[in-house]
CSV table of C-alpha atoms and ligand atoms in Angstrom, one decimal:
chain,number,residue,atom,x,y,z
E,1,MET,CA,111.5,61.2,138.3
E,2,ARG,CA,114.6,62.8,139.8
E,3,ALA,CA,117.2,64.7,137.8
E,4,VAL,CA,120.7,65.8,138.4
E,5,PHE,CA,122.1,69.1,137.4
E,6,PRO,CA,125.8,68.5,137.5
E,7,GLY,CA,128.6,71.1,137.3
E,8,SER,CA,131.8,72.4,138.7
E,9,PHE,CA,129.9,75.2,140.3
E,10,ASP,CA,133.2,77.0,140.9
E,11,PRO,CA,131.3,79.2,141.8
E,12,ALA,CA,127.6,78.7,141.0
E,13,THR,CA,126.2,81.7,139.1
E,14,GLN,CA,122.8,83.3,138.5
E,15,GLY,CA,122.8,81.4,135.1
E,16,HIS,CA,123.0,78.1,137.0
E,17,LEU,CA,120.3,79.2,139.4
E,18,ASP,CA,118.0,80.2,136.5
E,19,VAL,CA,118.3,76.8,135.0
E,20,ALA,CA,117.7,75.1,138.4
E,21,ARG,CA,114.6,77.2,139.0
E,22,ARG,CA,113.2,76.4,135.6
E,23,VAL,CA,113.7,72.6,135.7
E,24,ALA,CA,112.6,72.3,139.4
E,25,GLY,CA,109.0,72.2,138.4
E,26,MET,CA,109.6,69.5,135.8
E,27,PHE,CA,110.9,66.8,138.2
E,28,ASP,CA,110.1,65.3,141.6
E,29,GLY,CA,113.5,66.4,142.7
E,30,VAL,CA,116.6,68.0,141.2
E,31,VAL,CA,120.1,67.4,142.7
E,32,MET,CA,122.7,70.1,141.9
E,33,CYS,CA,125.8,67.9,142.2
E,34,VAL,CA,129.4,69.2,142.3
E,35,LEU,CA,131.7,67.1,140.1
E,36,THR,CA,135.2,67.4,138.9
E,37,ASN,CA,135.8,68.7,135.4
E,38,PRO,CA,139.2,67.3,134.4
E,39,LYS,CA,139.6,70.3,132.0
E,40,LYS,CA,139.5,72.8,134.9
E,41,SER,CA,142.0,73.2,137.7
E,42,GLY,CA,139.5,74.3,140.4
E,43,ARG,CA,139.3,77.4,142.5
E,44,LEU,CA,137.0,77.1,145.5
E,45,PRO,CA,137.2,74.2,148.0
E,46,LEU,CA,134.3,71.7,147.6
E,47,ALA,CA,132.8,72.8,151.0
E,48,GLU,CA,132.5,76.4,149.8
E,49,ARG,CA,130.9,75.4,146.5
E,50,LEU,CA,128.3,73.4,148.3
E,51,ALA,CA,127.6,76.1,150.9
E,52,LEU,CA,127.0,78.7,148.2
E,53,LEU,CA,124.8,76.3,146.2
E,54,ALA,CA,122.8,75.5,149.3
E,55,ASP,CA,122.3,79.2,150.1
E,56,MET,CA,121.3,80.1,146.5
E,57,THR,CA,118.8,77.3,146.3
E,58,SER,CA,117.3,77.6,149.8
E,59,ASP,CA,113.9,78.8,148.4
E,60,LEU,CA,113.6,76.0,145.9
E,61,GLY,CA,111.8,73.2,147.8
E,62,ASN,CA,112.8,70.2,145.7
E,63,VAL,CA,116.3,71.2,144.8
E,64,THR,CA,119.1,69.7,146.9
E,65,VAL,CA,122.9,69.8,146.7
E,66,ASP,CA,125.4,67.1,146.8
E,67,SER,CA,128.9,66.1,145.5
E,68,SER,CA,129.8,63.0,143.5
E,69,ALA,CA,132.9,62.2,145.7
E,70,GLY,CA,135.0,61.7,142.6
E,71,LYS,CA,132.7,59.3,140.8
E,72,LEU,CA,131.7,59.4,137.1
E,73,LEU,CA,128.4,61.2,136.6
E,74,VAL,CA,126.6,58.0,135.5
E,75,ASP,CA,127.8,56.1,138.5
E,76,TYR,CA,126.5,58.9,140.8
E,77,CYS,CA,123.2,58.7,138.9
E,78,ARG,CA,122.9,55.0,139.4
E,79,GLY,CA,123.6,55.3,143.1
E,80,ALA,CA,121.1,58.2,143.6
E,81,SER,CA,118.3,56.8,141.4
E,82,ILE,CA,118.6,59.7,139.0
E,83,GLY,CA,116.8,59.3,135.6
E,84,VAL,CA,117.8,62.5,133.7
E,85,ILE,CA,120.9,64.8,133.5
E,86,VAL,CA,120.2,68.5,133.0
E,87,ARG,CA,122.7,70.8,131.4
E,88,GLY,CA,122.4,74.5,130.5
E,89,MET,CA,123.2,75.5,127.0
E,90,ARG,CA,124.6,79.1,126.5
E,91,THR,CA,126.1,79.0,123.1
E,92,LEU,CA,126.9,76.7,120.1
E,93,GLY,CA,130.3,76.4,121.7
E,94,ASP,CA,128.8,74.7,124.7
E,95,LEU,CA,127.1,72.2,122.4
E,96,GLY,CA,130.4,71.1,121.0
E,97,ASP,CA,131.5,70.0,124.6
E,98,GLU,CA,128.1,68.8,125.8
E,99,LEU,CA,127.0,66.6,122.9
E,100,PRO,CA,129.8,64.0,123.2
E,101,MET,CA,129.4,63.9,127.0
E,102,ALA,CA,125.6,63.4,126.6
E,103,GLN,CA,126.2,60.7,124.0
E,104,MET,CA,128.8,58.9,126.2
E,105,ASN,CA,126.7,59.1,129.3
E,106,ARG,CA,123.7,57.6,127.4
E,107,HIS,CA,126.0,54.9,126.0
E,108,LEU,CA,127.2,54.0,129.5
E,109,SER,CA,123.9,54.1,131.3
E,110,GLY,CA,120.9,54.8,129.1
E,111,ILE,CA,120.4,58.1,130.9
E,112,GLU,CA,119.2,60.9,128.7
E,113,THR,CA,120.5,64.5,128.9
E,114,LEU,CA,118.1,67.4,128.8
E,115,PHE,CA,119.7,70.6,127.3
E,116,VAL,CA,118.1,73.7,128.7
E,117,PRO,CA,118.8,76.9,126.7
E,118,THR,CA,119.9,79.5,129.2
E,119,ASN,CA,118.3,82.9,129.5
E,120,PRO,CA,120.1,85.2,127.0
E,121,ALA,CA,120.4,87.7,129.8
E,122,HIS,CA,122.8,85.2,131.4
E,123,ALA,CA,124.6,84.0,128.3
E,124,TYR,CA,127.8,86.0,129.0
E,125,ILE,CA,128.0,84.8,132.6
E,126,SER,CA,130.5,82.1,133.4
E,127,SER,CA,132.1,80.9,136.7
E,128,THR,CA,135.5,81.9,135.2
E,129,LEU,CA,134.4,85.5,134.6
E,130,ILE,CA,132.7,85.8,138.0
E,131,ALA,CA,135.8,84.5,139.8
E,132,ALA,CA,138.1,86.9,137.7
E,133,THR,CA,136.0,90.0,138.5
E,134,ALA,CA,135.5,89.1,142.1
E,135,GLN,CA,139.0,90.4,142.8
E,136,ARG,CA,137.9,94.0,142.2
R,1,PNS,O1,130.4,73.1,135.1
R,1,PNS,P1,131.2,72.3,134.2
R,1,PNS,O2,132.7,72.4,134.4
R,1,PNS,O3,130.9,72.6,132.7
R,1,PNS,O4,130.7,70.8,134.4
R,1,PNS,C1,131.3,69.7,133.7
R,1,PNS,C2,131.0,68.4,134.4
R,1,PNS,C3,131.7,68.5,135.8
R,1,PNS,C4,129.5,68.1,134.6
R,1,PNS,C5,131.7,67.2,133.6
R,1,PNS,O5,133.0,67.4,133.5
R,1,PNS,C6,131.5,65.8,134.3
R,1,PNS,O6,130.4,65.2,134.2
R,1,PNS,N1,132.5,65.4,135.1
R,1,PNS,C7,132.4,64.2,135.9
R,1,PNS,C8,133.2,63.1,135.3
R,1,PNS,C9,132.4,62.3,134.2
R,1,PNS,O7,131.4,61.7,134.5
R,1,PNS,N2,132.9,62.4,133.0
R,1,PNS,C10,132.3,61.6,131.9
R,1,PNS,C11,131.6,62.5,131.0
R,1,PNS,S1,131.4,61.6,129.5
């Protein structure tokens, strides 16, 4: 079975990479797919997000990168024969956002979401903080 690990990846972080590495062995393939989060304004152009993701995952044989071209996640999954959605879970706050999305995605498509607890060493990392501190 193939899985998608969706996100804004704006930019991708070591926390994302850790989740990708850990789930890579569980599936025939994992697609890290850049999607639009309507709650976020966006920083990096899509091409830069994809290039960084490709570079970070170059040693993970069955992990590929893609973008959804503006589609809903479940529509992307249908088109790409994806059976599972993977999301990293840092905090209880994440669960509040993720649970309704997982329930809606399952309602729309039957596709289940696998929540992967992030490594506590990465719990404080977010794309927002990485982008903010990159100015130094
Ligand atoms: O990295 P993020 O910003 O937490 O990722 C959130 C993302 C992009 C995975 C989520 O916003 C999403 O799935 N957006 C695509 C649009 C979609 O399918 N929305 C329906 C969710 S119920």
